[in-house]
Amino acid sequence: MKQQNKIIVVGATSGLGRMLAERYIRDGHVVGIVGRRGDKLAEVAKGHSEVHCLKADVTDISQIAVHLSALAGEMGGLDLLVLCSGVGRMNPDLDYGLELPTVDTNVRGWTAVADWAFSFFMQQGYGHLAAISSVAGIRGLAPAPAYSASKAYQI
Ligand SMILES: NC(=O)c1ccc[n+]([C@@H]2O[C@H](COP(=O)([O-])OP(=O)(O)OC[C@H]3O[C@@H](n4cnc5c(N)ncnc54)[C@H](OP(=O)(O)O)[C@@H]3O)[C@@H](O)[C@H]2O)c1
């Protein structure tokens, strides 16, 4: 029998994070899924008793660590956290209203989650933190400067 791990995927309601979470669920791991859209979390969790949902916003800086600690407690521990939440818009006119959610989610929220995971694993003595950044953080995407800069920050 394959080893069963306890895994949290932050940003598990769509895209890469959802695909990864569904794969971990299929493989029999205990999976914690995080995102703002409760209906999408419920879709992923449906029919799986080993899935724990956390409807949360990573930009809720004062609460996200508390919520993640509670989730890890509910799961009975944590071996791996995949930090996959992210937003980005094409923004050639540098509309600040578009830049702000990118900076909030990919820098402020991302840092809050990464700091929580690192501290949790240090205290526990083991664990893995994986984060999905982007090649945009290495080569830059001209029409999406804040997104590219946020991805360089993550790298
Ligand atoms: N797709 C690509 O081609 C590509 C290429 C390079 C890098 N990436 C990176 O890969 C990651 C996933 O991308 P994707 O294409 O799969 O995107 P996606 O389908 O839009 O998924 C983004 C995920 O992040 C979550 N999220 C966004 N803001 C959040 C917040 N404030 N709090 C909590 N969760 C939040 C979303 O959940 P809710 O909306 O439910 O909160 C969703 O689950 C991103 O970091 C992206 O930069 C993607």
GROMACS .gro file of C-alpha atoms and ligand atoms in nm:
model
  203
    1MET     CA    1   0.000   0.000   0.000
    2LYS     CA    2   0.126   0.347  -0.089
    3GLN     CA    3   0.212   0.588   0.194
    4GLN     CA    4  -0.077   0.816   0.292
    5ASN     CA    5   0.029   1.180   0.333
    6LYS     CA    6  -0.149   1.480   0.477
    7ILE     CA    7  -0.152   1.752   0.214
    8ILE     CA    8  -0.297   2.103   0.200
    9VAL     CA    9  -0.347   2.266  -0.140
   10VAL     CA   10  -0.404   2.642  -0.117
   11GLY     CA   11  -0.588   2.748  -0.433
   12ALA     CA   12  -0.766   2.417  -0.491
   13THR     CA   13  -1.094   2.541  -0.640
   14SER     CA   14  -0.977   2.563  -1.002
   15GLY     CA   15  -0.689   2.519  -1.243
   16LEU     CA   16  -0.360   2.363  -1.144
   17GLY     CA   17  -0.440   2.347  -0.771
   18ARG     CA   18  -0.771   2.174  -0.827
   19MET     CA   19  -0.614   1.923  -1.063
   20LEU     CA   20  -0.341   1.848  -0.808
   21ALA     CA   21  -0.589   1.819  -0.521
   22GLU     CA   22  -0.806   1.579  -0.722
   23ARG     CA   23  -0.499   1.372  -0.801
   24TYR     CA   24  -0.396   1.356  -0.433
   25ILE     CA   25  -0.753   1.258  -0.338
   26ARG     CA   26  -0.757   0.982  -0.602
   27ASP     CA   27  -0.425   0.854  -0.466
   28GLY     CA   28  -0.577   0.814  -0.118
   29HIS     CA   29  -0.409   1.099   0.072
   30VAL     CA   30  -0.573   1.310   0.342
   31VAL     CA   31  -0.624   1.641   0.161
   32GLY     CA   32  -0.708   1.989   0.286
   33ILE     CA   33  -0.840   2.219   0.016
   34VAL     CA   34  -0.841   2.598   0.044
   35GLY     CA   35  -1.003   2.873  -0.162
   36ARG     CA   36  -1.265   3.148  -0.145
   37ARG     CA   37  -1.537   2.972  -0.349
   38GLY     CA   38  -1.724   2.737  -0.116
   39ASP     CA   39  -1.930   2.580  -0.395
   40LYS     CA   40  -1.613   2.474  -0.578
   41LEU     CA   41  -1.461   2.333  -0.259
   42ALA     CA   42  -1.778   2.129  -0.210
   43GLU     CA   43  -1.753   1.997  -0.567
   44VAL     CA   44  -1.397   1.875  -0.511
   45ALA     CA   45  -1.481   1.722  -0.172
   46LYS     CA   46  -1.804   1.552  -0.278
   47GLY     CA   47  -1.803   1.182  -0.190
   48HIS     CA   48  -1.461   1.192  -0.022
   49SER     CA   49  -1.450   1.162   0.356
   50GLU     CA   50  -1.075   1.229   0.373
   51VAL     CA   51  -1.111   1.579   0.228
   52HIS     CA   52  -1.120   1.882   0.458
   53CYS     CA   53  -1.244   2.214   0.321
   54LEU     CA   54  -1.133   2.558   0.428
   55LYS     CA   55  -1.317   2.851   0.272
   56ALA     CA   56  -1.067   3.129   0.324
   57ASP     CA   57  -0.900   3.425   0.158
   58VAL     CA   58  -0.521   3.436   0.179
   59THR     CA   59  -0.536   3.816   0.185
   60ASP     CA   60  -0.717   3.800   0.520
   61ILE     CA   61  -0.379   3.840   0.684
   62SER     CA   62  -0.496   3.853   1.045
   63GLN     CA   63  -0.689   3.525   1.014
   64ILE     CA   64  -0.526   3.302   0.754
   65ALA     CA   65  -0.265   3.150   0.989
   66VAL     CA   66  -0.533   3.075   1.248
   67HIS     CA   67  -0.747   2.904   0.984
   68LEU     CA   68  -0.454   2.700   0.848
   69SER     CA   69  -0.354   2.586   1.199
   70ALA     CA   70  -0.712   2.472   1.260
   71LEU     CA   71  -0.718   2.287   0.927
   72ALA     CA   72  -0.388   2.108   0.997
   73GLY     CA   73  -0.524   2.014   1.342
   74GLU     CA   74  -0.843   1.876   1.187
   75MET     CA   75  -0.632   1.670   0.944
   76GLY     CA   76  -0.417   1.530   1.225
   77GLY     CA   77  -0.097   1.694   1.098
   78LEU     CA   78   0.063   1.805   0.774
   79ASP     CA   79   0.335   1.661   0.548
   80LEU     CA   80   0.310   1.892   0.246
   81LEU     CA   81   0.158   2.229   0.166
   82VAL     CA   82   0.122   2.327  -0.198
   83LEU     CA   83   0.087   2.703  -0.233
   84CYS     CA   84  -0.092   2.747  -0.562
   85SER     CA   85  -0.326   3.044  -0.507
   86GLY     CA   86  -0.256   3.328  -0.744
   87VAL     CA   87  -0.413   3.597  -0.958
   88GLY     CA   88  -0.286   3.802  -1.247
   89ARG     CA   89  -0.430   4.027  -1.515
   90MET     CA   90  -0.300   4.167  -1.839
   91ASN     CA   91  -0.260   4.534  -1.751
   92PRO     CA   92  -0.075   4.728  -2.021
   93ASP     CA   93  -0.231   5.059  -1.907
   94LEU     CA   94  -0.115   5.007  -1.547
   95ASP     CA   95  -0.460   5.037  -1.393
   96TYR     CA   96  -0.388   5.032  -1.018
   97GLY     CA   97  -0.724   4.865  -0.953
   98LEU     CA   98  -0.595   4.563  -1.142
   99GLU     CA   99  -0.251   4.568  -0.981
  100LEU     CA  100  -0.380   4.569  -0.624
  101PRO     CA  101  -0.541   4.220  -0.611
  102THR     CA  102  -0.227   4.078  -0.774
  103VAL     CA  103   0.001   4.231  -0.513
  104ASP     CA  104  -0.238   4.145  -0.229
  105THR     CA  105  -0.278   3.780  -0.328
  106ASN     CA  106   0.061   3.694  -0.478
  107VAL     CA  107   0.279   3.890  -0.237
  108ARG     CA  108   0.097   3.971   0.091
  109GLY     CA  109  -0.127   3.664   0.109
  110TRP     CA  110   0.138   3.437  -0.037
  111THR     CA  111   0.389   3.549   0.226
  112ALA     CA  112   0.141   3.493   0.509
  113VAL     CA  113   0.081   3.135   0.395
  114ALA     CA  114   0.449   3.061   0.324
  115ASP     CA  115   0.552   3.198   0.664
  116TRP     CA  116   0.286   2.992   0.839
  117ALA     CA  117   0.389   2.671   0.657
  118PHE     CA  118   0.761   2.724   0.716
  119SER     CA  119   0.708   2.788   1.087
  120PHE     CA  120   0.471   2.490   1.119
  121PHE     CA  121   0.722   2.254   0.957
  122MET     CA  122   1.017   2.394   1.156
  123GLN     CA  123   0.830   2.338   1.480
  124GLN     CA  124   0.720   1.992   1.374
  125GLY     CA  125   1.069   1.898   1.253
  126TYR     CA  126   0.966   1.785   0.905
  127GLY     CA  127   0.745   1.873   0.610
  128HIS     CA  128   0.757   2.016   0.259
  129LEU     CA  129   0.647   2.351   0.121
  130ALA     CA  130   0.594   2.363  -0.255
  131ALA     CA  131   0.493   2.682  -0.434
  132ILE     CA  132   0.381   2.736  -0.790
  133SER     CA  133   0.532   3.056  -0.927
  134SER     CA  134   0.574   3.129  -1.297
  135VAL     CA  135   0.827   3.165  -1.572
  136ALA     CA  136   0.692   3.523  -1.587
  137GLY     CA  137   0.898   3.580  -1.273
  138ILE     CA  138   1.216   3.496  -1.461
  139ARG     CA  139   1.169   3.647  -1.803
  140GLY     CA  140   0.888   3.899  -1.736
  141LEU     CA  141   0.562   3.944  -1.924
  142ALA     CA  142   0.552   4.302  -2.056
  143PRO     CA  143   0.171   4.353  -2.039
  144ALA     CA  144   0.154   4.212  -1.684
  145PRO     CA  145   0.426   4.388  -1.485
  146ALA     CA  146   0.279   4.347  -1.135
  147TYR     CA  147   0.209   3.979  -1.198
  148SER     CA  148   0.564   3.925  -1.325
  149ALA     CA  149   0.714   4.113  -1.032
  150SER     CA  150   0.501   3.915  -0.786
  151LYS     CA  151   0.622   3.591  -0.940
  152ALA     CA  152   0.985   3.708  -0.922
  153TYR     CA  153   0.922   3.784  -0.554
  154GLN     CA  154   0.791   3.432  -0.498
  155ILE     CA  155   1.096   3.279  -0.671
  156LIG     N1  156  -0.223   2.841  -1.576
  156LIG     C1  157  -0.103   2.874  -1.618
  156LIG     O1  158  -0.071   2.868  -1.739
  156LIG     C2  159   0.004   2.918  -1.520
  156LIG     C3  160   0.133   2.942  -1.566
  156LIG     C4  161   0.231   2.981  -1.475
  156LIG     C5  162   0.200   2.993  -1.342
  156LIG     N2  163   0.074   2.971  -1.299
  156LIG     C6  164   0.047   2.989  -1.156
  156LIG     O2  165  -0.018   2.875  -1.106
  156LIG     C7  166  -0.108   2.912  -1.003
  156LIG     C8  167  -0.248   2.859  -1.038
  156LIG     O3  168  -0.287   2.914  -1.161
  156LIG     P1  169  -0.418   2.866  -1.238
  156LIG     O4  170  -0.398   2.901  -1.380
  156LIG     O5  171  -0.446   2.726  -1.201
  156LIG     O6  172  -0.521   2.970  -1.179
  156LIG     P2  173  -0.677   2.961  -1.140
  156LIG     O7  174  -0.746   2.852  -1.214
  156LIG     O8  175  -0.728   3.099  -1.153
  156LIG     O9  176  -0.671   2.919  -0.987
  156LIG     C9  177  -0.626   3.008  -0.890
  156LIG    C10  178  -0.658   2.950  -0.755
  156LIG    O10  179  -0.613   3.044  -0.657
  156LIG    C11  180  -0.719   3.066  -0.566
  156LIG     N3  181  -0.711   3.201  -0.514
  156LIG    C12  182  -0.700   3.317  -0.582
  156LIG     N4  183  -0.701   3.422  -0.499
  156LIG    C13  184  -0.716   3.370  -0.373
  156LIG    C14  185  -0.726   3.429  -0.245
  156LIG     N5  186  -0.721   3.561  -0.226
  156LIG     N6  187  -0.740   3.347  -0.138
  156LIG    C15  188  -0.746   3.213  -0.154
  156LIG     N7  189  -0.735   3.151  -0.274
  156LIG    C16  190  -0.722   3.230  -0.382
  156LIG    C17  191  -0.847   3.045  -0.647
  156LIG    O11  192  -0.951   3.011  -0.561
  156LIG     P3  193  -1.078   3.105  -0.527
  156LIG    O12  194  -1.106   3.191  -0.647
  156LIG    O13  195  -1.186   3.007  -0.495
  156LIG    O14  196  -1.036   3.181  -0.408
  156LIG    C18  197  -0.807   2.927  -0.734
  156LIG    O15  198  -0.827   2.807  -0.663
  156LIG    C19  199  -0.103   3.063  -0.993
  156LIG    O16  200  -0.018   3.100  -0.888
  156LIG    C20  201  -0.048   3.105  -1.127
  156LIG    O17  202   0.022   3.228  -1.119
  156LIG    C21  203  -0.024   2.933  -1.385
   0.00000   0.00000   0.00000
